[in-house]
C-alpha cells in the first residue's frame, strides 16, 4: 500500500494519500496473519496477557465464525433490499428543452441502431448530453437535454481540466529531468486555474516549497484557503502549517490546531503525525500520551504496510550545523568522484564494488538515486562471478518484482538456494520466506524456522524479524512472547522498521511486556518518520546546498512540525544564520529559539547549548544568566558536553547566574578537558588565567607591608645579603649591555615587505568562549 498520491508522483510524496473513514477505524486483529514480518494487534487489548489466552482466542474465533455466517446472510438480505430501494428511489431524469421538455427520459432508448442506458453526447457537435423520452428516437423524434447549458459548460470545462491534468502528471511521472518537470507543472498550473482540485493541491505545494515553480507563499496560501473551502484534507493540513509557522499569515497555534484536526479527520496522514507529535510534546494542547499513541499508531500502520522485502528508500539525515562546524566530518553522502571510482572498479570486475553499488542503487541514499535497473546489472555481474550476497539480492528482487525485474518465485527460489548453500544469511532468510508463504515451494513451517534461525545466528535482521514473528504468532513453533520480544529487539538494533513497529505494538498492548504508552509512542514515532514523506529531508538539503535557503527552511519547518528532530535543528540553524529572507528580521531569533527548544527536548546536545547561548546573550529573549546556566548544566549532566562544561566553568569564574566560585570553575574546566581532547588547549589557557586571578586575589587578601616588616633579611640571607644583591644586579646589567652591543654590530637586512603582526583583541568580559 503506497503512501504516495494516487498518481504515484515521487516528487510530491509529502502529499500523502487520504484515508477513508473505514480505513481510519479499521482494527488489525491479532492472529496468524503475518505480512513481511509484520504483526497485527487489536488496539483495545488488555494490559496483561493471561496464560489461557490461546483458549480465549479459539473461543473467540468460533464465535466470530458463527457471527460471520449470520452476518453473511443478513448482509445479502440487506443488499437485496437496498438494491430494490435504490431502483425505486433512483432519481428520474427530466428532459430539458428539445421536443419533449419536462418529460421523463426513457432508458434504454434506441438511437442510430444502438441502445443507450444513459445520457449521451453522440450526434451532437457541442458535446451536450441528451436523452430520448421514448424507446425509439428515430420513430418518435422525442428528446430533450439531460443538463442545462450552464451545467454542460461546467462539465466540459472540468473534463478539459482533467485532460490537461493527466498530461501534466504523465510528463511528471515519466521524466527525471528538471526542465521536463517544469513543463509538467505548467500543465498543472493551467489545470489549477480551471479549478481542478488535484491540480490545485499539486501547484499549491509547489508554490509553497518552490518545487519547479517560483516560491510564492501568498499564492500558495490563497490556493490552500480555496482547497479548504472545498473540504480538501491536504489543503486543511497545509493551512494549519502556515498558521503554526506564521508564513504568509499571523501565527496562531489555535487556528493551526483546528485545521490540523480537520485534516486528520479527513484522513491526511501528515496531519495525524503532526497531532501525534503535538500531543506527545504538549505543543498547543495538554500533553496526552494516549492521544499521541492513537495518532501515531494509525500512521505507523500504513507506513509498516508499505514496507517491501527489499526495504524502503534510505533517507540520509544530515545536520547543517555539524557540516558547517566540522567540515571534515563525513556527512554520509558519497562524493561524485568516489562514486565514479567505485564504478571504475566495478567495470574492472571488482566484485565487492559491484555488490556495494548494487545495494546503493537498490535502496537509494547517500547521494545515489534509487535505480533498480542499475542495481540489477551490478548484482548480475557479481552473481556471475560467484558472489553469494549478489545472488541473494537478485533473489529478493525477483521475489518482490518491479518494472525492471518481473516477479518470479521460481527464479527467486533458485538464487536463494544458491546463496543459502554457500551459507549466506540473506539467502537463508529468503529461503525461509519462500517456505513460510509457499512461494515456489509447498508451505513448510519447520524448514522456514530452520532457515530463519540460521540467518538470525549470523545477525541478519530479516531472519531475526521473521523468527520473532513466528514465535509471536505460534507458526511452526509454540507461542513465546519473550522469544518474540528478544528477536524483535535484535532486529531493531539493526534498524529494521518492522521490528520497531512490532515492538511498539507489544508495548502498546502489554503483550509479553509491561504496557508502556511512552515507549510505544517513541517506537511508533520512529516508524512514522521512516514514511515516504521523509524523502523531503534530502530535497530540503539539496535546496540548501543549491543556495535556496527560503525553500529549504519552509521544507524543514513542515518536517519540524511532524516531529523530525533533525529538521527542527536544521530550521533553527538556517534562521540562526539569518539566511532565510522570507522570515522578518525581528522574528528570526525568536523562531530559531522555538525550534532549538523543540530539538533540545528530543535530546540534541547542540540545541541545548544553543538555548544556553540564546539566554546568555539575549537572542530572541531577555538576557537570563540563570536560565542559561540551567541549560548548560542539563547539557553537561545528560549529554556530557565538553562545551557546556567549559561554559559552566566560565560562569562560575565570573559569577554569572551563580555565585562566583573559582574552585568550582577549575573543576568544570578540568571536566571539559577530560570530556573532549579538543577542549584541552582552551582549558589550559583558561586555567592559566584562573591561576593569575587566584594569585591576585590572594595578594589582595594579605597585607604586603606587614609581611615584609616581619622578614629579617640578615637571618634569611646572612649579614652580607646586600653585597650578593649588588653582584646579581651588576651581572644583569653587564648581560644587557653585551646583548645591545651585539645587536648594533649585526648586518642590517635589506628593506622589504614583512608580514603584519595581527593585533589580538582582548576577550570580552562576559562572554563564554565558543
XYZ file of C-alpha atoms in Angstrom:
770
model
C 0.000 0.000 0.000
C 1.610 3.236 -1.106
C 1.684 6.358 0.984
C 2.033 8.492 -2.122
C -0.748 10.148 -4.049
C -2.958 8.054 -6.300
C -0.929 9.407 -9.202
C 2.218 7.894 -7.693
C 4.260 11.062 -8.031
C 7.527 10.618 -6.123
C 8.353 14.323 -6.103
C 5.315 15.258 -4.033
C 5.475 12.367 -1.605
C 4.561 14.794 1.180
C 1.044 14.797 -0.213
C 0.090 11.526 1.378
C -2.955 9.627 0.259
C -6.153 10.388 2.098
C -7.618 7.665 4.282
C -11.246 6.768 4.023
C -13.315 6.793 7.201
C -13.396 2.994 7.002
C -9.572 2.807 6.956
C -9.308 5.071 9.980
C -11.460 2.917 12.241
C -10.285 -0.437 10.909
C -8.623 -2.691 13.517
C -5.980 -5.260 12.689
C -6.720 -8.432 14.585
C -4.002 -10.463 16.245
C -3.649 -13.974 14.937
C -1.531 -15.890 12.500
C -1.567 -13.236 9.804
C 1.966 -12.102 9.015
C 2.858 -9.598 6.296
C 6.607 -9.271 5.709
C 7.192 -9.999 9.365
C 4.502 -7.571 10.482
C 2.177 -8.478 13.349
C -1.276 -7.010 13.781
C -2.829 -6.477 17.194
C -6.195 -5.282 18.418
C -5.999 -1.691 19.563
C -8.197 -2.355 22.573
C -6.263 -5.287 24.051
C -5.872 -5.500 27.830
C -2.677 -4.545 29.583
C -1.657 -8.064 30.592
C -1.727 -11.400 28.805
C -3.038 -14.452 30.661
C -1.761 -17.975 30.153
C -5.125 -19.195 28.832
C -5.066 -16.572 26.041
C -4.892 -19.260 23.343
C -8.112 -20.884 24.613
C -9.740 -17.474 24.703
C -8.713 -16.819 21.106
C -10.060 -20.208 19.966
C -13.424 -19.484 21.616
C -13.487 -16.046 20.086
C -12.713 -17.498 16.642
C -15.653 -19.917 16.978
C -17.925 -17.002 17.885
C -16.579 -14.957 15.004
C -17.158 -17.812 12.547
C -20.766 -18.220 13.639
C -21.276 -14.477 13.558
C -19.732 -14.308 10.091
C -22.232 -16.917 8.827
C -25.145 -14.933 10.281
C -23.704 -11.675 9.063
C -23.242 -13.005 5.526
C -26.949 -13.962 5.383
C -28.009 -10.649 6.887
C -25.747 -8.705 4.548
C -27.081 -10.482 1.444
C -30.672 -9.703 2.537
C -29.780 -6.097 3.275
C -28.006 -5.704 -0.060
C -31.001 -7.082 -1.952
C -33.276 -4.747 -0.012
C -31.008 -1.777 -0.675
C -30.886 -2.557 -4.393
C -34.681 -2.744 -4.541
C -34.959 0.570 -2.701
C -32.303 2.083 -4.955
C -34.310 1.058 -8.010
C -37.446 2.631 -6.545
C -35.739 5.765 -5.217
C -33.340 6.397 -8.122
C -33.910 9.953 -9.397
C -35.813 10.220 -12.691
C -34.117 12.454 -15.249
C -36.400 15.004 -16.841
C -35.721 16.281 -20.340
C -34.862 19.969 -20.640
C -35.884 21.707 -23.854
C -35.823 19.780 -27.113
C -39.094 18.260 -28.402
C -40.150 16.708 -25.080
C -39.451 19.366 -22.453
C -40.434 18.204 -18.976
C -40.990 14.577 -19.949
C -39.007 11.810 -18.204
C -36.037 10.273 -20.054
C -36.565 6.705 -21.231
C -33.740 4.223 -20.569
C -32.725 2.369 -22.545
C -33.511 4.211 -25.760
C -32.610 3.354 -29.355
C -30.579 5.815 -31.434
C -28.735 5.011 -34.670
C -29.438 1.306 -34.115
C -27.690 1.379 -30.743
C -29.227 1.185 -27.282
C -28.229 3.767 -24.642
C -28.697 3.152 -20.919
C -27.652 6.707 -20.005
C -27.487 10.185 -21.453
C -25.167 10.612 -24.432
C -23.499 13.343 -26.460
C -23.493 11.216 -29.642
C -24.937 13.006 -32.634
C -24.181 16.483 -31.235
C -21.204 18.680 -32.126
C -21.421 20.790 -28.958
C -20.940 17.715 -26.688
C -24.093 18.417 -24.681
C -25.769 15.380 -23.094
C -29.289 14.409 -24.187
C -31.796 11.546 -23.936
C -34.904 10.245 -25.713
C -38.227 10.196 -23.899
C -39.452 7.132 -25.817
C -37.684 3.936 -26.719
C -37.289 4.590 -30.474
C -35.903 8.043 -31.152
C -35.972 7.647 -34.937
C -39.647 6.782 -34.906
C -40.931 9.349 -32.364
C -38.231 12.091 -32.508
C -38.940 12.823 -28.841
C -35.877 14.103 -26.972
C -34.517 16.662 -24.520
C -31.266 17.715 -22.797
C -30.101 15.996 -19.607
C -28.419 19.142 -18.333
C -28.766 22.878 -18.533
C -26.398 24.873 -20.697
C -24.575 26.119 -17.592
C -24.151 22.578 -16.270
C -22.957 21.438 -19.685
C -20.334 24.176 -19.876
C -19.125 23.394 -16.357
C -18.886 19.665 -17.131
C -16.940 20.283 -20.349
C -14.619 22.676 -18.522
C -13.910 20.090 -15.813
C -13.293 17.434 -18.449
C -10.852 19.748 -20.214
C -9.132 20.446 -16.860
C -8.882 16.683 -16.186
C -7.293 16.120 -19.617
C -4.729 18.886 -19.010
C -4.023 17.490 -15.517
C -3.445 13.980 -16.861
C -0.995 15.314 -19.491
C 0.936 17.143 -16.764
C 1.027 14.101 -14.489
C 2.179 11.850 -17.318
C 5.144 14.141 -18.068
C 5.897 14.481 -14.348
C 5.946 10.719 -13.701
C 7.804 9.690 -16.839
C 10.619 12.257 -16.739
C 13.507 12.721 -14.327
C 14.831 15.917 -15.957
C 14.196 19.183 -14.166
C 13.289 21.021 -17.379
C 10.605 18.451 -18.224
C 9.177 18.609 -14.706
C 8.896 22.392 -15.060
C 6.917 21.854 -18.272
C 4.676 19.368 -16.410
C 3.939 21.950 -13.729
C 2.892 24.456 -16.375
C 0.163 21.989 -17.396
C -0.785 21.504 -13.741
C -0.868 25.287 -13.291
C -3.271 25.560 -16.222
C -5.486 22.801 -14.779
C -5.411 24.519 -11.357
C -6.602 27.758 -12.951
C -9.583 25.725 -14.209
C -10.365 24.746 -10.557
C -9.147 21.141 -10.834
C -8.796 20.056 -7.174
C -5.845 17.655 -7.511
C -4.008 20.108 -9.753
C -4.550 22.855 -7.167
C -3.104 20.578 -4.468
C -0.011 19.890 -6.564
C 0.501 23.521 -7.543
C -0.095 24.881 -4.025
C 2.635 22.650 -2.583
C 4.978 23.518 -5.474
C 4.455 27.237 -4.768
C 4.971 26.668 -1.038
C 8.285 24.821 -1.435
C 9.496 26.366 -4.690
C 9.462 22.991 -6.476
C 9.692 23.632 -10.247
C 7.699 26.851 -9.743
C 8.898 30.128 -8.252
C 8.254 30.113 -4.500
C 5.253 32.259 -3.614
C 3.892 31.822 -0.090
C 0.996 34.238 -0.631
C -0.258 32.455 -3.769
C 0.052 29.053 -2.101
C -1.913 30.388 0.887
C -4.750 31.551 -1.381
C -4.884 28.126 -3.052
C -4.851 26.354 0.346
C -7.757 28.544 1.506
C -9.683 27.664 -1.645
C -8.959 23.949 -1.155
C -10.005 24.177 2.486
C -13.353 25.665 1.480
C -13.823 22.659 -0.811
C -13.028 20.294 2.088
C -9.593 19.110 0.918
C -7.681 17.455 3.826
C -4.368 18.348 2.163
C -5.399 21.987 1.978
C -6.551 21.951 5.621
C -3.280 20.405 6.809
C -1.171 22.909 4.808
C -3.204 25.896 6.048
C -2.658 24.617 9.584
C 1.083 24.566 8.890
C 1.033 28.173 7.647
C -0.713 29.328 10.847
C 1.639 27.249 13.011
C 4.784 28.679 11.397
C 3.456 32.188 10.703
C 4.249 32.046 6.980
C 2.046 34.397 4.952
C -0.305 34.805 7.942
C -0.114 35.940 11.557
C 0.950 32.971 13.666
C -1.943 31.341 15.546
C -1.472 27.998 17.251
C -5.226 27.775 17.954
C -6.132 28.077 14.262
C -3.319 25.678 13.354
C -4.754 23.080 15.738
C -8.249 23.462 14.233
C -7.010 22.979 10.662
C -4.758 20.070 11.641
C -7.723 18.398 13.347
C -9.948 18.797 10.280
C -7.141 17.491 8.060
C -6.742 14.440 10.295
C -10.489 13.815 10.322
C -10.333 13.892 6.527
C -7.699 11.149 6.677
C -4.500 13.110 5.963
C -1.606 11.083 7.384
C 0.715 14.071 7.852
C -1.975 15.860 9.877
C -2.258 12.751 12.077
C 1.520 12.699 12.504
C 1.635 16.398 13.442
C -1.142 15.917 16.013
C 0.664 12.862 17.373
C 3.798 14.943 17.959
C 1.829 17.839 19.465
C 0.062 15.587 21.969
C 3.352 13.843 22.764
C 5.271 17.095 23.368
C 2.320 19.127 24.690
C 2.516 21.815 21.979
C -0.667 23.917 21.955
C -2.569 21.089 23.673
C -2.498 19.317 27.004
C 0.155 16.602 26.911
C -1.531 13.228 26.366
C 0.393 10.040 25.728
C -2.756 8.091 24.828
C -3.869 10.680 22.235
C -0.374 10.698 20.740
C -0.458 6.896 20.623
C -3.769 6.913 18.701
C -2.463 9.261 16.005
C 0.985 7.706 15.689
C -0.341 4.138 15.581
C -2.709 4.988 12.705
C 0.142 6.455 10.628
C 2.548 3.644 11.596
C 0.058 1.017 10.374
C 0.213 2.483 6.882
C 3.978 3.016 6.896
C 4.538 -0.591 8.006
C 2.205 -1.964 5.337
C 4.207 -0.063 2.705
C 7.476 -1.837 3.539
C 8.635 -4.299 0.884
C 11.058 -7.214 1.147
C 13.839 -5.150 -0.402
C 13.205 -2.449 2.179
C 12.268 1.177 1.763
C 14.305 4.056 0.415
C 17.226 5.025 2.653
C 16.951 8.611 3.873
C 20.115 10.428 4.875
C 19.608 12.708 7.872
C 22.202 15.469 7.598
C 22.695 18.149 10.233
C 23.622 21.509 8.727
C 25.249 22.707 11.987
C 27.570 19.685 12.102
C 28.551 20.170 8.460
C 29.478 23.820 8.983
C 31.280 23.379 12.319
C 33.061 20.163 11.284
C 33.583 20.374 7.501
C 35.986 17.419 7.579
C 33.403 15.173 9.239
C 31.710 12.701 6.894
C 28.050 13.560 6.372
C 27.260 10.138 4.967
C 26.984 11.498 1.421
C 29.228 9.957 -1.201
C 31.221 12.365 -3.353
C 30.744 12.113 -7.114
C 34.465 11.299 -7.552
C 34.175 8.408 -5.084
C 31.109 7.002 -6.848
C 32.938 7.185 -10.193
C 35.908 5.394 -8.617
C 33.649 2.553 -7.411
C 32.057 2.405 -10.868
C 35.522 2.117 -12.414
C 36.383 -0.741 -10.023
C 33.068 -2.463 -10.804
C 33.723 -2.238 -14.552
C 37.138 -3.788 -13.977
C 35.464 -6.772 -12.284
C 35.787 -5.865 -8.594
C 33.019 -7.983 -7.040
C 32.809 -6.047 -3.767
C 32.380 -2.773 -5.668
C 29.637 -4.360 -7.785
C 27.732 -5.606 -4.726
C 28.164 -2.261 -2.924
C 26.918 -0.240 -5.902
C 24.060 -2.703 -6.378
C 22.876 -2.150 -2.800
C 23.231 1.629 -3.138
C 21.109 1.683 -6.281
C 18.581 -0.789 -4.860
C 17.768 1.285 -1.768
C 19.000 4.734 -2.802
C 20.551 7.193 -0.348
C 23.990 8.669 0.363
C 23.626 10.872 -2.711
C 22.716 7.979 -5.025
C 19.239 7.835 -6.590
C 17.241 4.627 -6.417
C 17.651 2.771 -9.725
C 16.529 -0.872 -9.935
C 17.944 -1.283 -13.451
C 21.477 -0.367 -12.357
C 21.118 -2.436 -9.178
C 20.053 -5.495 -11.201
C 23.010 -5.100 -13.596
C 25.586 -4.831 -10.785
C 24.106 -7.772 -8.841
C 24.033 -9.853 -12.033
C 27.733 -9.194 -12.706
C 28.705 -10.094 -9.132
C 26.441 -13.193 -9.097
C 28.056 -14.454 -12.310
C 31.388 -14.133 -10.525
C 30.021 -16.399 -7.756
C 29.213 -13.826 -5.063
C 26.563 -15.236 -2.704
C 25.438 -11.825 -1.469
C 24.632 -10.715 -5.008
C 22.711 -13.956 -5.635
C 20.622 -13.377 -2.514
C 19.772 -9.810 -3.507
C 18.829 -10.952 -7.003
C 16.504 -13.432 -5.307
C 14.984 -10.555 -3.330
C 14.456 -8.503 -6.491
C 12.770 -11.402 -8.324
C 10.656 -12.220 -5.281
C 9.448 -8.625 -4.954
C 9.162 -7.818 -8.664
C 9.348 -4.326 -10.215
C 9.148 -2.527 -13.550
C 12.675 -3.734 -14.293
C 12.611 -7.246 -12.821
C 9.466 -9.337 -13.415
C 8.134 -11.136 -10.356
C 9.146 -14.810 -10.437
C 9.025 -17.103 -7.399
C 10.860 -19.865 -9.295
C 13.818 -17.651 -10.272
C 13.927 -16.100 -6.796
C 13.993 -19.582 -5.247
C 16.939 -20.640 -7.434
C 19.011 -17.651 -6.357
C 18.042 -18.043 -2.692
C 19.035 -21.725 -2.755
C 22.416 -20.987 -4.345
C 23.153 -18.268 -1.775
C 21.876 -20.367 1.160
C 24.014 -23.342 0.130
C 27.024 -21.019 0.374
C 25.989 -20.060 3.931
C 24.736 -16.585 3.040
C 22.275 -15.283 5.691
C 20.341 -13.160 3.153
C 19.771 -16.262 1.031
C 18.804 -18.316 4.085
C 16.271 -15.672 5.113
C 14.868 -15.543 1.569
C 14.514 -19.321 1.509
C 12.761 -19.149 4.878
C 10.282 -16.636 3.404
C 9.637 -18.958 0.446
C 8.777 -21.880 2.768
C 6.762 -19.623 5.122
C 4.481 -18.280 2.390
C 4.733 -21.129 -0.122
C 6.421 -19.114 -2.845
C 7.558 -21.623 -5.450
C 7.548 -24.428 -2.856
C 4.912 -26.036 -0.592
C 4.433 -24.278 2.743
C 6.761 -25.829 5.332
C 6.957 -24.033 8.676
C 9.685 -26.317 10.055
C 12.052 -25.529 7.179
C 11.131 -21.836 7.357
C 12.004 -21.805 11.071
C 15.263 -23.637 10.396
C 16.435 -21.154 7.758
C 15.369 -18.113 9.784
C 17.344 -19.453 12.757
C 20.437 -19.880 10.583
C 20.100 -16.329 9.253
C 19.424 -14.904 12.734
C 22.507 -16.648 14.163
C 24.602 -14.723 11.612
C 22.987 -11.440 12.695
C 20.811 -10.875 9.619
C 17.934 -8.570 10.629
C 15.332 -10.119 8.290
C 15.951 -13.532 9.808
C 15.641 -12.104 13.332
C 12.427 -10.295 12.422
C 10.761 -13.330 10.830
C 11.856 -15.569 13.698
C 10.274 -13.109 16.132
C 7.056 -13.132 14.088
C 6.922 -16.945 14.114
C 7.331 -17.037 17.895
C 4.750 -14.285 18.326
C 2.124 -15.931 16.120
C 2.991 -19.519 17.072
C 3.719 -20.563 13.474
C 5.806 -23.751 13.341
C 6.669 -23.282 16.995
C 4.871 -22.797 20.302
C 3.865 -19.195 21.024
C 6.544 -17.495 23.071
C 6.229 -13.724 23.559
C 9.565 -13.491 25.376
C 11.410 -15.079 22.444
C 9.460 -12.842 20.051
C 10.489 -9.792 22.084
C 14.121 -10.941 22.082
C 14.301 -11.302 18.283
C 12.360 -8.088 17.639
C 14.837 -6.254 19.870
C 17.761 -7.754 17.952
C 16.208 -6.755 14.610
C 15.506 -3.243 15.892
C 19.198 -2.840 16.775
C 19.852 -3.416 13.070
C 17.380 -0.624 12.278
C 14.563 -2.709 10.753
C 11.374 -0.605 10.556
C 9.022 -3.534 11.099
C 10.944 -4.562 14.222
C 10.245 -1.101 15.699
C 6.615 -1.438 14.626
C 6.195 -4.853 16.242
C 7.877 -3.735 19.467
C 5.612 -0.681 19.537
C 2.542 -2.893 19.206
C 3.730 -5.145 22.022
C 4.419 -2.205 24.362
C 1.133 -0.516 23.398
C -0.924 -3.578 24.305
C 1.253 -5.061 27.061
C 1.897 -8.268 25.113
C 4.888 -10.084 26.609
C 5.971 -6.900 28.409
C 4.533 -4.401 30.872
C 2.403 -1.926 28.977
C 4.249 1.345 28.380
C 2.497 4.100 26.458
C 5.640 6.270 26.431
C 7.827 3.515 24.938
C 5.126 2.615 22.399
C 4.791 6.243 21.256
C 8.565 6.635 20.822
C 8.726 3.435 18.768
C 5.690 4.353 16.652
C 7.188 7.821 16.106
C 10.353 6.169 14.815
C 8.284 4.108 12.356
C 6.285 7.140 11.185
C 9.478 9.072 10.489
C 10.502 6.349 8.005
C 7.466 7.104 5.808
C 7.729 8.299 2.222
C 7.464 11.940 3.290
C 10.948 11.634 4.862
C 12.351 11.960 1.325
C 11.645 15.658 1.758
C 14.679 15.803 4.104
C 17.019 15.215 1.158
C 15.055 17.620 -1.048
C 15.416 20.324 1.610
C 19.140 19.603 1.982
C 19.681 19.839 -1.779
C 17.761 23.139 -1.865
C 20.047 24.495 0.867
C 23.160 23.305 -0.951
C 21.890 24.985 -4.138
C 21.669 28.270 -2.228
C 17.871 28.350 -1.950
C 17.594 28.861 1.807
C 13.974 30.068 1.616
C 12.811 26.825 0.012
C 14.941 24.759 2.399
C 13.669 26.467 5.546
C 9.980 26.030 4.581
C 10.528 22.325 3.922
C 12.431 21.885 7.180
C 9.713 23.794 9.071
C 6.989 21.417 7.845
C 9.110 18.379 8.732
C 9.804 20.010 12.112
C 6.028 20.222 12.682
C 5.910 16.471 12.039
C 8.401 15.958 14.876
C 11.663 15.351 12.977
C 14.391 16.486 15.384
C 16.970 16.891 12.590
C 14.518 19.153 10.713
C 13.916 21.232 13.846
C 17.648 21.780 14.369
C 18.248 22.499 10.655
C 15.393 25.021 10.510
C 16.758 26.676 13.650
C 20.268 26.731 12.145
C 19.117 28.466 8.919
C 17.151 31.018 10.969
C 20.123 31.466 13.332
C 22.385 32.263 10.378
C 19.769 34.751 9.055
C 19.864 33.098 5.638
C 16.083 32.962 5.071
C 14.715 36.259 3.735
C 11.066 35.122 3.985
C 11.300 35.479 7.770
C 11.355 39.016 9.144
C 14.470 40.350 10.865
C 12.726 40.689 14.233
C 11.252 37.179 14.053
C 14.413 35.269 13.160
C 15.856 34.672 16.631
C 12.524 34.004 18.426
C 11.613 31.357 15.829
C 15.094 29.859 15.954
C 14.815 29.741 19.762
C 11.493 27.885 19.461
C 12.961 25.163 17.229
C 16.207 24.877 19.217
C 13.959 24.294 22.235
C 11.983 21.524 20.454
C 15.170 19.866 19.195
C 16.734 20.058 22.674
C 13.681 18.395 24.223
C 14.343 15.451 21.887
C 17.896 15.086 23.200
C 20.040 17.055 20.705
C 23.061 18.364 22.663
C 23.989 21.242 20.339
C 20.421 22.555 20.559
C 20.598 22.522 24.371
C 23.846 24.508 24.298
C 22.293 26.924 21.783
C 19.436 27.522 24.206
C 22.008 28.428 26.848
C 23.761 30.795 24.399
C 20.477 32.494 23.401
C 19.599 33.202 27.046
C 23.195 34.234 27.825
C 23.402 36.802 25.021
C 19.693 37.699 24.878
C 18.995 36.404 21.345
C 15.222 36.254 20.794
C 14.645 36.613 24.531
C 15.835 38.655 27.528
C 19.320 38.095 28.938
C 18.891 35.489 31.646
C 22.090 34.033 33.102
C 20.227 31.716 35.450
C 18.264 30.067 32.615
C 21.444 29.864 30.531
C 23.161 28.162 33.460
C 20.300 25.614 33.714
C 20.575 24.716 30.013
C 24.372 24.373 30.195
C 24.032 22.198 33.290
C 21.467 19.923 31.533
C 23.781 19.538 28.542
C 26.650 18.773 30.896
C 24.815 16.227 33.047
C 22.670 14.494 30.411
C 24.897 14.569 27.336
C 28.351 15.144 28.934
C 29.055 18.056 26.597
C 32.562 19.499 26.915
C 31.345 22.857 25.565
C 28.656 23.034 28.239
C 31.172 22.162 30.986
C 33.550 24.863 29.745
C 30.747 27.446 29.731
C 29.742 26.412 33.254
C 33.342 26.917 34.333
C 33.332 30.406 32.813
C 30.054 31.322 34.544
C 31.400 30.104 37.921
C 34.581 32.090 37.301
C 32.679 35.314 36.564
C 29.787 34.695 38.939
C 27.144 34.956 36.193
C 23.807 33.392 37.138
C 25.549 31.644 40.032
C 27.715 32.607 42.982
C 31.336 33.203 41.964
C 33.445 30.191 42.868
C 36.955 29.795 41.399
C 37.328 26.275 42.764
C 34.144 25.079 41.008
C 35.256 26.922 37.864
C 38.516 24.939 37.875
C 36.573 21.716 38.411
C 34.337 22.328 35.364
C 37.336 23.320 33.238
C 39.067 20.058 34.200
C 35.917 18.074 33.402
C 35.739 19.726 29.959
C 39.348 18.733 29.226
C 38.595 15.139 30.232
C 35.393 15.013 28.148
C 37.000 16.116 24.871
C 40.620 16.331 23.646
C 39.629 19.391 21.584
C 38.924 21.273 24.809
C 42.401 20.778 26.282
C 44.051 23.880 24.743
C 41.264 26.366 25.645
C 41.064 24.756 29.091
C 44.841 25.220 29.586
C 44.567 28.925 28.704
C 41.520 29.339 30.940
C 43.338 27.658 33.849
C 46.368 29.915 33.350
C 44.095 32.937 33.506
C 42.361 31.457 36.543
C 45.740 30.965 38.235
C 46.661 34.636 37.719
C 43.286 35.770 39.054
C 43.631 33.489 42.066
C 47.141 34.849 42.801
C 45.960 38.454 42.550
C 43.055 37.735 44.850
C 45.414 36.099 47.358
C 47.737 39.113 47.287
C 44.794 41.466 47.783
C 43.649 39.482 50.786
C 47.005 39.837 52.652
C 48.874 42.986 53.836
C 52.193 43.059 51.907
C 53.794 45.813 54.056
C 53.017 43.832 57.189
C 54.574 40.665 55.662
C 57.835 42.447 54.753
C 58.092 44.075 58.189
C 58.254 40.613 59.780
C 61.037 39.437 57.452
C 64.655 39.714 58.868
C 66.962 39.751 55.811
C 70.089 39.188 57.993
C 68.627 35.957 59.300
C 67.218 34.917 55.890
C 70.258 35.623 53.605
C 73.080 36.367 56.059
C 74.733 39.618 57.203
C 76.230 40.350 53.741
C 72.986 39.946 51.699
C 73.350 43.485 50.256
C 76.658 42.508 48.561
C 75.017 39.470 46.975
C 72.188 41.629 45.646
C 74.602 44.211 44.158
C 76.571 41.429 42.444
C 73.416 39.984 40.850
C 72.338 43.444 39.613
C 75.818 44.096 38.130
C 75.763 40.764 36.275
C 72.321 41.532 34.851
C 73.434 44.987 33.662
C 76.547 43.513 32.016
C 74.481 40.926 30.194
C 72.078 43.563 28.865
C 74.929 45.841 27.659
C 76.666 42.957 25.877
C 73.422 41.940 24.154
C 72.760 45.520 22.925
C 76.300 45.865 21.511
C 75.905 42.609 19.578
C 72.620 43.910 18.062
C 74.331 47.099 16.794
C 77.124 45.063 15.154
C 74.613 42.856 13.253
C 74.486 43.385 9.423
C 71.328 45.363 8.512
C 68.746 43.433 6.401
C 67.549 44.924 3.081
C 64.231 46.732 3.307
C 61.315 44.611 2.184
C 57.825 43.591 2.930
C 57.354 41.991 6.330
C 54.270 40.139 7.416
C 51.987 42.232 9.542
C 51.538 41.034 13.087
C 47.804 40.654 13.754
C 46.536 42.584 16.703
C 44.769 40.395 19.171
C 41.589 41.756 20.684
C 41.144 41.102 24.387
C 38.350 38.635 25.098
C 35.067 40.279 26.174
C 34.452 40.297 29.868
C 31.106 38.456 29.888
C 31.373 36.015 27.021
C 31.945 32.258 27.322
C 34.466 31.137 24.702
C 32.726 29.111 21.984
